[in-house]
Coordinates of C-alpha atoms and ligand atoms in Angstrom, one line a residue:
X7 CA -180.1 -189.5 8.2
X8 CA -178.1 -192.7 7.7
X9 CA -175.0 -192.4 5.5
X10 CA -174.2 -188.8 6.3
X11 CA -171.9 -187.5 9.0
X12 CA -174.4 -185.3 10.7
X13 CA -172.0 -184.1 13.4
X14 CA -169.7 -182.9 10.6
X15 CA -172.7 -181.1 9.0
X16 CA -173.5 -179.4 12.3
X17 CA -169.9 -178.4 12.6
X18 CA -169.9 -177.0 9.1
X19 CA -172.7 -174.7 10.1
X20 CA -170.6 -173.3 13.0
X21 CA -167.6 -173.0 10.8
X22 CA -169.5 -171.1 8.1
X23 CA -171.0 -168.8 10.8
X24 CA -167.5 -168.0 12.0
X25 CA -166.2 -167.5 8.5
X26 CA -169.1 -165.0 7.9
X27 CA -168.0 -163.1 11.0
X28 CA -164.4 -163.0 9.7
X29 CA -165.6 -161.9 6.2
X30 CA -167.6 -159.0 7.6
X31 CA -165.0 -158.2 10.3
X32 CA -162.2 -157.9 7.7
X33 CA -164.4 -156.1 5.2
X34 CA -166.5 -153.0 4.8
X35 CA -170.2 -153.9 5.4
X36 CA -172.2 -151.2 3.6
X37 CA -175.6 -152.8 3.1
X38 CA -178.0 -150.1 4.3
X39 CA -180.4 -152.5 6.1
X40 CA -177.8 -154.1 8.4
X41 CA -176.0 -153.4 11.6
X42 CA -174.1 -155.1 14.4
X43 CA -175.2 -155.6 18.0
X44 CA -173.5 -154.4 21.2
X45 CA -171.9 -156.9 23.7
X46 CA -174.7 -156.4 26.2
X47 CA -177.4 -157.0 23.5
X48 CA -175.5 -160.1 22.5
X49 CA -175.6 -161.4 26.1
X50 CA -179.4 -160.9 26.2
X51 CA -180.0 -162.6 22.8
X52 CA -177.9 -165.6 23.9
X53 CA -179.7 -166.0 27.2
X54 CA -182.1 -168.7 28.4
X55 CA -185.0 -166.6 27.2
X56 CA -184.3 -168.1 23.8
X57 CA -186.3 -171.2 24.7
X58 CA -189.3 -169.5 26.4
X59 CA -192.8 -168.6 25.6
X60 CA -194.9 -165.6 26.8
X61 CA -198.0 -165.0 24.8
X62 CA -200.1 -162.0 25.7
X63 CA -198.9 -158.8 27.4
X64 CA -196.9 -158.3 30.7
X65 CA -199.2 -159.4 33.6
X66 CA -201.7 -161.1 31.3
X67 CA -200.0 -164.2 30.1
X68 CA -201.1 -167.6 28.8
X69 CA -198.0 -169.3 30.3
X70 CA -196.6 -169.5 33.8
X71 CA -192.9 -168.5 34.5
X72 CA -193.1 -165.1 32.8
X73 CA -192.5 -162.8 35.8
X74 CA -188.9 -162.0 34.9
X75 CA -189.7 -161.5 31.3
X76 CA -192.7 -159.3 32.3
X77 CA -190.2 -157.0 33.9
X78 CA -188.1 -156.9 30.8
X79 CA -191.1 -156.3 28.4
X80 CA -192.6 -153.6 30.7
X81 CA -189.3 -151.8 30.8
X82 CA -189.0 -152.1 27.0
X83 CA -192.5 -150.7 26.4
X84 CA -191.8 -147.7 28.6
X85 CA -188.3 -147.1 27.0
X86 CA -189.8 -147.4 23.5
X87 CA -192.5 -144.8 24.3
X88 CA -189.8 -142.5 25.6
X89 CA -187.2 -143.1 22.8
X90 CA -189.9 -142.7 20.1
X91 CA -191.8 -140.0 22.0
X92 CA -195.1 -141.9 21.7
X93 CA -198.1 -142.9 23.7
X94 CA -198.1 -146.5 22.5
X95 CA -195.4 -149.1 21.7
X96 CA -195.6 -152.8 21.0
X97 CA -192.1 -154.3 21.0
X98 CA -193.1 -157.9 20.2
X99 CA -192.9 -158.0 16.4
X100 CA -190.2 -160.4 15.0
X101 CA -189.4 -158.1 12.0
X102 CA -190.3 -155.0 10.2
X103 CA -192.3 -157.1 7.7
X104 CA -194.3 -158.6 10.6
X105 CA -194.9 -155.1 12.0
X106 CA -196.2 -154.1 8.5
X107 CA -198.5 -157.2 8.3
X108 CA -199.9 -156.4 11.7
X109 CA -200.4 -152.7 11.0
X110 CA -202.2 -153.6 7.7
X111 CA -204.4 -156.1 9.7
X112 CA -205.2 -153.4 12.2
X113 CA -205.9 -150.6 9.8
X114 CA -207.6 -152.2 6.8
X115 CA -210.1 -154.8 5.6
X116 CA -209.6 -157.0 2.5
X117 CA -210.6 -155.1 -0.6
X118 CA -209.7 -151.7 0.9
X119 CA -207.8 -149.1 -1.2
X120 CA -204.2 -148.4 -0.2
X121 CA -201.7 -145.8 -1.6
X122 CA -198.0 -146.5 -1.3
X123 CA -194.6 -145.9 -2.9
X124 CA -193.9 -148.4 -5.8
X125 CA -191.1 -150.9 -5.4
X126 CA -189.5 -149.4 -8.6
X127 CA -189.3 -146.0 -6.7
X128 CA -187.8 -147.7 -3.6
X129 CA -190.9 -149.0 -1.8
X130 CA -190.5 -152.2 0.1
X131 CA -191.8 -155.6 -1.1
X132 CA -194.2 -155.7 1.9
X133 CA -195.9 -152.6 0.3
X134 CA -196.5 -154.5 -2.9
X135 CA -199.0 -157.0 -4.3
X136 CA -196.3 -159.7 -4.0
X137 CA -195.9 -159.0 -0.3
X138 CA -198.0 -158.0 2.7
X139 CA -200.3 -155.6 0.8
X140 CA -201.3 -158.5 -1.5
X141 CA -201.6 -160.9 1.5
X142 CA -204.2 -158.6 3.0
X143 CA -206.0 -158.4 -0.4
X144 CA -205.7 -154.7 -0.7
X145 CA -206.2 -152.6 -3.8
X146 CA -202.8 -150.9 -4.3
X147 CA -202.3 -147.5 -6.0
X148 CA -198.8 -146.1 -6.1
X149 CA -197.8 -142.4 -5.8
X150 CA -196.4 -140.3 -8.6
X151 CA -192.6 -139.9 -7.9
X152 CA -190.3 -136.9 -8.2
X153 CA -187.0 -138.3 -9.5
X154 CA -185.0 -135.2 -8.9
X155 CA -186.1 -134.9 -5.2
X156 CA -186.2 -138.7 -4.7
X157 CA -189.5 -138.5 -2.9
X158 CA -193.2 -138.7 -3.7
X159 CA -194.3 -135.8 -6.0
X160 CA -196.0 -134.0 -3.2
X161 CA -198.7 -132.1 -5.1
X162 CA -199.5 -135.0 -7.4
X163 CA -199.5 -137.5 -4.5
X164 CA -201.9 -135.3 -2.5
X165 CA -204.3 -134.9 -5.5
X166 CA -204.1 -138.7 -6.0
X167 CA -205.0 -139.3 -2.3
X168 CA -207.9 -136.9 -2.5
X169 CA -209.3 -138.4 -5.7
X170 CA -208.7 -142.1 -4.7
X171 CA -210.0 -141.8 -1.2
X172 CA -208.0 -144.8 0.1
X173 CA -208.6 -146.3 3.5
X174 CA -204.9 -146.2 4.2
X175 CA -202.1 -144.0 3.0
X176 CA -198.8 -145.8 3.5
X177 CA -195.5 -143.9 3.2
X178 CA -191.8 -144.7 3.7
X179 CA -189.5 -146.8 1.6
X180 CA -186.4 -148.9 1.5
X181 CA -184.5 -146.4 -0.7
X182 CA -184.9 -143.6 1.7
X183 CA -182.6 -140.6 1.1
X184 CA -184.9 -137.7 2.2
X185 CA -187.8 -137.2 4.6
X186 CA -191.2 -137.8 3.1
X187 CA -193.3 -134.7 2.6
X188 CA -195.6 -136.3 5.2
X189 CA -197.5 -133.4 6.7
X190 CA -199.1 -132.5 3.3
X191 CA -199.8 -136.1 2.5
X192 CA -201.2 -136.9 5.9
X193 CA -203.5 -133.8 5.8
X194 CA -204.8 -135.0 2.4
X195 CA -205.3 -138.5 3.8
X196 CA -207.1 -137.4 6.9
X197 CA -209.3 -135.1 4.9
X198 CA -210.7 -138.2 3.1
X199 CA -210.9 -140.3 6.2
X200 CA -207.8 -142.4 5.6
X201 CA -205.4 -143.5 8.2
X202 CA -201.7 -142.8 7.7
X203 CA -199.0 -145.5 8.2
X204 CA -195.3 -144.5 8.1
X205 CA -192.8 -147.4 7.5
X206 CA -189.6 -146.2 9.2
X207 CA -187.8 -149.6 9.0
X208 CA -184.6 -148.0 7.6
X209 CA -184.6 -144.6 9.3
X210 CA -186.0 -145.5 12.7
X211 CA -182.7 -144.8 14.6
X212 CA -182.4 -141.5 12.7
X213 CA -186.0 -140.6 13.7
X214 CA -185.5 -141.6 17.4
X215 CA -182.2 -139.6 17.3
X216 CA -184.0 -136.5 16.1
X217 CA -182.0 -136.4 12.8
X218 CA -184.6 -137.2 10.1
X219 CA -188.3 -136.3 10.4
X220 CA -190.8 -136.7 13.2
X221 CA -193.6 -138.8 11.6
X222 CA -195.8 -139.0 14.7
X223 CA -196.0 -135.2 14.9
X224 CA -196.3 -134.9 11.1
X225 CA -199.5 -136.9 10.9
X226 CA -198.7 -140.6 11.0
X227 CA -201.3 -142.6 12.9
X228 CA -198.9 -145.6 13.2
X229 CA -195.2 -146.0 12.6
X230 CA -193.7 -149.4 11.9
X231 CA -190.0 -150.3 11.7
X232 CA -187.2 -152.8 12.1
X233 CA -185.1 -152.9 15.2
X234 CA -181.8 -153.7 13.4
X235 CA -181.0 -151.1 10.7
X236 CA -180.2 -147.5 11.8
X237 CA -181.8 -148.5 15.1
X238 CA -179.0 -150.8 16.2
X239 CA -180.6 -153.7 18.0
X240 CA -181.2 -157.4 17.3
X241 CA -183.4 -158.4 14.4
X242 CA -187.0 -157.6 15.1
X243 CA -189.7 -154.9 14.8
X244 CA -191.6 -152.2 16.4
X245 CA -195.2 -150.9 16.2
X246 CA -195.5 -147.4 17.5
X247 CA -198.4 -144.8 17.7
X248 CA -199.0 -141.5 19.4
X249 CA -202.7 -142.1 19.7
X250 CA -204.1 -141.9 23.2
X251 CA -207.2 -144.0 22.2
X252 CA -207.0 -147.2 24.3
X253 CA -209.4 -149.0 22.0
X254 CA -206.9 -148.3 19.1
X255 CA -204.1 -149.5 21.3
X256 CA -206.0 -152.8 21.9
X257 CA -206.5 -153.1 18.1
X258 CA -202.8 -152.7 17.5
X259 CA -201.8 -155.1 20.3
X260 CA -204.2 -157.8 19.1
X261 CA -202.9 -157.4 15.5
X262 CA -199.5 -158.5 16.8
X263 CA -200.9 -161.2 19.2
X264 CA -202.9 -163.2 18.3
X265 CA -203.1 -161.6 14.9
X266 CA -199.6 -162.3 13.5
X267 CA -197.4 -163.8 16.2
X268 CA -197.5 -166.6 18.8
X269 CA -194.0 -167.0 20.2
X270 CA -192.3 -163.7 19.7
X271 CA -188.6 -164.6 20.3
X272 CA -188.2 -163.4 23.9
X273 CA -184.4 -163.4 23.7
X274 CA -184.6 -160.9 20.8
X275 CA -187.1 -158.8 22.7
X276 CA -184.7 -158.7 25.7
X277 CA -181.9 -157.7 23.3
X278 CA -184.2 -155.0 21.9
X279 CA -184.8 -153.6 25.4
X280 CA -181.1 -153.4 26.1
X281 CA -180.7 -151.7 22.7
X282 CA -183.4 -149.2 23.7
X283 CA -181.6 -148.4 27.0
X284 CA -178.4 -147.9 25.0
X285 CA -180.2 -145.8 22.4
X286 CA -181.6 -143.6 25.2
X287 CA -178.1 -142.9 26.3
X288 CA -176.1 -142.8 23.0
X289 CA -178.7 -142.6 20.2
X290 CA -178.6 -138.9 19.5
X291 CA -174.9 -138.9 19.0
X292 CA -175.1 -142.1 16.9
X293 CA -177.8 -140.8 14.6
X294 CA -176.0 -137.4 14.2
X295 CA -172.7 -139.1 13.3
X296 CA -174.5 -141.4 10.7
X297 CA -176.0 -138.5 8.8
X298 CA -172.7 -136.5 8.9
X299 CA -170.9 -139.5 7.6
X300 CA -173.4 -140.3 4.8
X301 CA -173.3 -136.7 3.5
X302 CA -169.5 -136.8 3.6
X303 CA -169.4 -140.1 1.9
X304 CA -171.7 -138.8 -0.9
X305 CA -169.5 -135.8 -1.4
X306 CA -166.3 -138.0 -1.4
X307 CA -167.8 -140.4 -3.9
X308 CA -168.7 -137.5 -6.2
X309 CA -165.2 -136.0 -5.8
X310 CA -163.7 -139.4 -6.9
X311 CA -165.8 -139.1 -10.1
X312 CA -168.9 -141.3 -9.3
X313 CA -172.3 -140.4 -10.4
X314 CA -174.1 -139.9 -7.0
X315 CA -177.8 -139.3 -7.2
X316 CA -179.5 -136.2 -5.7
X317 CA -176.5 -134.0 -6.0
X318 CA -178.7 -130.9 -5.9
X319 CA -180.0 -131.9 -2.4
X320 CA -176.6 -132.7 -0.9
X321 CA -176.9 -136.4 -1.9
X322 CA -178.7 -137.6 1.3
X323 CA -180.3 -136.7 4.6
X324 CA -180.2 -140.3 5.8
X325 CA -177.7 -143.2 6.2
X326 CA -177.9 -144.1 2.5
X327 CA -176.5 -142.8 -0.8
X328 CA -177.3 -144.0 -4.3
X329 CA -174.7 -144.3 -7.1
X330 CA -175.2 -144.9 -10.8
X331 CA -172.7 -147.2 -12.6
X332 CA -174.1 -147.5 -16.1
X333 CA -177.2 -147.0 -18.4
X334 CA -180.8 -148.0 -17.6
X335 CA -181.2 -151.8 -17.0
X336 CA -177.5 -152.3 -17.9
X337 CA -176.9 -154.5 -14.9
X338 CA -173.9 -152.3 -14.1
X339 CA -175.0 -152.2 -10.4
X340 CA -174.8 -156.0 -10.2
X341 CA -171.3 -156.0 -11.8
X342 CA -170.1 -153.3 -9.5
X343 CA -171.4 -155.1 -6.4
X344 CA -169.5 -158.2 -7.4
X345 CA -166.2 -156.5 -8.0
X346 CA -166.6 -154.7 -4.7
X347 CA -167.3 -157.9 -2.9
X348 CA -164.0 -159.3 -4.4
X349 CA -162.3 -156.4 -2.7
X350 CA -164.0 -157.0 0.6
X351 CA -166.6 -154.2 0.3
X352 CA -170.1 -155.6 0.8
X353 CA -172.9 -153.7 -0.9
X354 CA -176.1 -154.4 -2.8
X355 CA -177.2 -153.6 -6.3
X356 CA -180.3 -151.4 -6.5
X357 CA -182.8 -150.2 -9.1
X358 CA -182.5 -146.5 -9.9
X359 CA -185.2 -144.2 -11.5
X360 CA -185.7 -145.5 -15.0
X361 CA -184.6 -149.1 -14.3
X362 CA -187.2 -151.7 -14.9
X363 CA -185.3 -155.0 -14.3
X364 CA -184.8 -155.8 -10.6
X365 CA -182.0 -158.2 -11.4
X366 CA -180.1 -156.0 -13.8
X367 CA -180.2 -152.6 -12.2
X368 CA -177.8 -149.7 -12.9
X369 CA -177.1 -148.6 -9.3
X370 CA -175.9 -149.4 -5.8
X371 CA -177.5 -148.4 -2.5
X372 CA -174.8 -147.8 0.1
X373 CA -175.2 -147.3 3.9
X374 CA -172.7 -146.0 6.4
X375 CA -174.6 -147.0 9.7
X376 CA -172.3 -150.0 10.5
X377 CA -169.0 -148.2 9.6
X378 CA -170.2 -145.3 11.8
X379 CA -170.9 -147.8 14.7
X380 CA -167.3 -149.2 14.5
X381 CA -166.0 -145.7 14.9
X382 CA -165.4 -144.4 11.4
X383 CA -165.8 -140.7 10.7
X384 CA -165.5 -138.2 7.9
X385 CA -161.8 -138.9 7.2
X386 CA -162.5 -142.6 6.9
X387 CA -165.4 -141.9 4.5
X388 CA -162.9 -140.2 2.1
X389 CA -160.6 -143.3 2.4
X390 CA -163.5 -145.6 1.7
X391 CA -164.6 -143.6 -1.3
X392 CA -161.1 -143.9 -2.7
X393 CA -161.2 -147.7 -2.2
X394 CA -164.4 -147.7 -4.3
X395 CA -162.7 -145.6 -7.0
X396 CA -159.6 -147.9 -7.1
X397 CA -161.9 -150.9 -7.8
X398 CA -164.5 -149.4 -10.1
X399 CA -162.9 -146.4 -11.8
X400 CA -159.2 -147.2 -11.8
X401 CA -159.8 -150.9 -12.4
X402 CA -157.2 -152.1 -9.9
X403 CA -157.2 -155.8 -9.1
X404 CA -159.8 -156.2 -6.4
X405 CA -157.6 -158.7 -4.5
X406 CA -155.0 -155.9 -4.2
X407 CA -157.5 -153.3 -2.9
X408 CA -158.8 -156.0 -0.5
X409 CA -155.5 -155.7 1.4
X410 CA -156.0 -152.0 2.1
X411 CA -159.7 -152.7 3.0
X412 CA -158.5 -155.1 5.7
X413 CA -155.8 -152.7 6.9
X414 CA -158.4 -150.0 7.3
X415 CA -160.9 -152.3 9.0
X416 CA -158.3 -153.7 11.4
X417 CA -158.5 -150.3 13.2
X418 CA -162.3 -150.5 13.5
X419 CA -163.2 -153.6 15.4
X420 CA -165.1 -152.2 18.4
X421 CA -168.8 -151.4 18.7
X422 CA -169.3 -147.9 19.9
X423 CA -172.4 -146.0 21.2
X424 CA -173.1 -148.6 23.8
X425 CA -172.4 -149.2 27.5
X426 CA -169.7 -151.8 27.2
X427 CA -167.8 -151.1 24.0
X428 CA -166.4 -154.4 22.8
X429 CA -165.7 -156.7 19.9
X430 CA -167.9 -155.9 16.9
X431 CA -167.3 -159.3 15.2
X432 CA -166.8 -161.9 18.0
Ligands
PLP11 C1 -189.2 -150.0 4.1 C2 -189.0 -151.3 4.7 N1 -190.0 -151.9 5.4 C3 -189.9 -153.1 5.9 C4 -188.7 -153.8 5.8 C5 -188.7 -155.2 6.3 O1 -188.0 -155.3 7.4 P1 -187.5 -156.7 8.0 O2 -186.4 -157.1 7.1 O3 -187.1 -156.4 9.4 O4 -188.7 -157.6 7.9 C6 -187.6 -153.3 5.1 C7 -186.4 -154.1 5.0 O5 -185.4 -153.7 4.6 C8 -187.8 -152.0 4.5 O6 -186.8 -151.5 3.8

């Protein structure tokens, strides 16, 4: 465009990207859906594959020039089957949401009934009418919720499934503290002829590391997920199943391509495959350390005087904890998140049971998967909890606390649980 310095605009993008790296590198990133990639994954995602196309499956392509990528994707499929202990894996999806759209396409027809966790109880927007469920034209019914246990009320949810007779029972959520009572719900769903879909976006790394639940053995016909949350790869998704029915495999593959993707970001797939290889080597240790840290962080926050949800269940069995900072719909979560950001602690506000306003919730959802990946352990969890208390309970000036946040983070600049540990925030 004439009249603008477009080179300066382009440079400003690079400068902002660098500033973002510094911001996260000096701070404490605790958004439960994020992670950092390893140096080897970074090399793969920055490779020539960025510009390439490979529609179809390895060996059956619409484009020439795919032989090298075929080797990568074939290795990735076999690694994903072994990491997730599954008979089928499609690693092409460009995000968890795209995996969900594809699974809904494969498993339902417009007008079908679906049961899922409501967004107010922690379900993801793709499980809602405003998201993928609405896009597929499904008739949504949400499970009764047990606020003390922070999971579907298992007896009421099973009765609901038996009465409703949905075509698909979807479980899993974004606020995911404890394993879903899946076996019981899957039994009820299968009794009425429904398929079961488990959205493991958040907890995929914990599942693959054997630290959460085993959805494919507990009755899920399909598991979807993101490749960049507790599974520490580049942004993308997975579609996994333990079915040995090849017709079903074809249905799942064609829901990804041509159903919902054309180009599927080959550089990210290559990064995913490196991440799968690293996970096969280090994933069990990483998943175990995340859960140990999350439990320790929940305990440390409670000891500092915070209201941490699910105290009776040990606060969490995943990478997340939930804290309450004021009354229902008070917006206290939003205010806390802002003060913490001023102190260099990056979190997100979250609705808690009873809240009805998404933009004025009373809580925070906090994840420890990234702090764990840069080498923090139980002792650091106590220090981090104390930093929260200084900002939110002792009302210290956030800019003062920020100095101690950076001092702590200075010692944690290396990505661990990977083949070539290196800079976390290059
Ligand atoms: C339960 C759940 N499903 C799906 C997604 C979407 O994943 P993505 O952001 O990779 O599209 C999320 C995102 O946080 C999620 O929490």
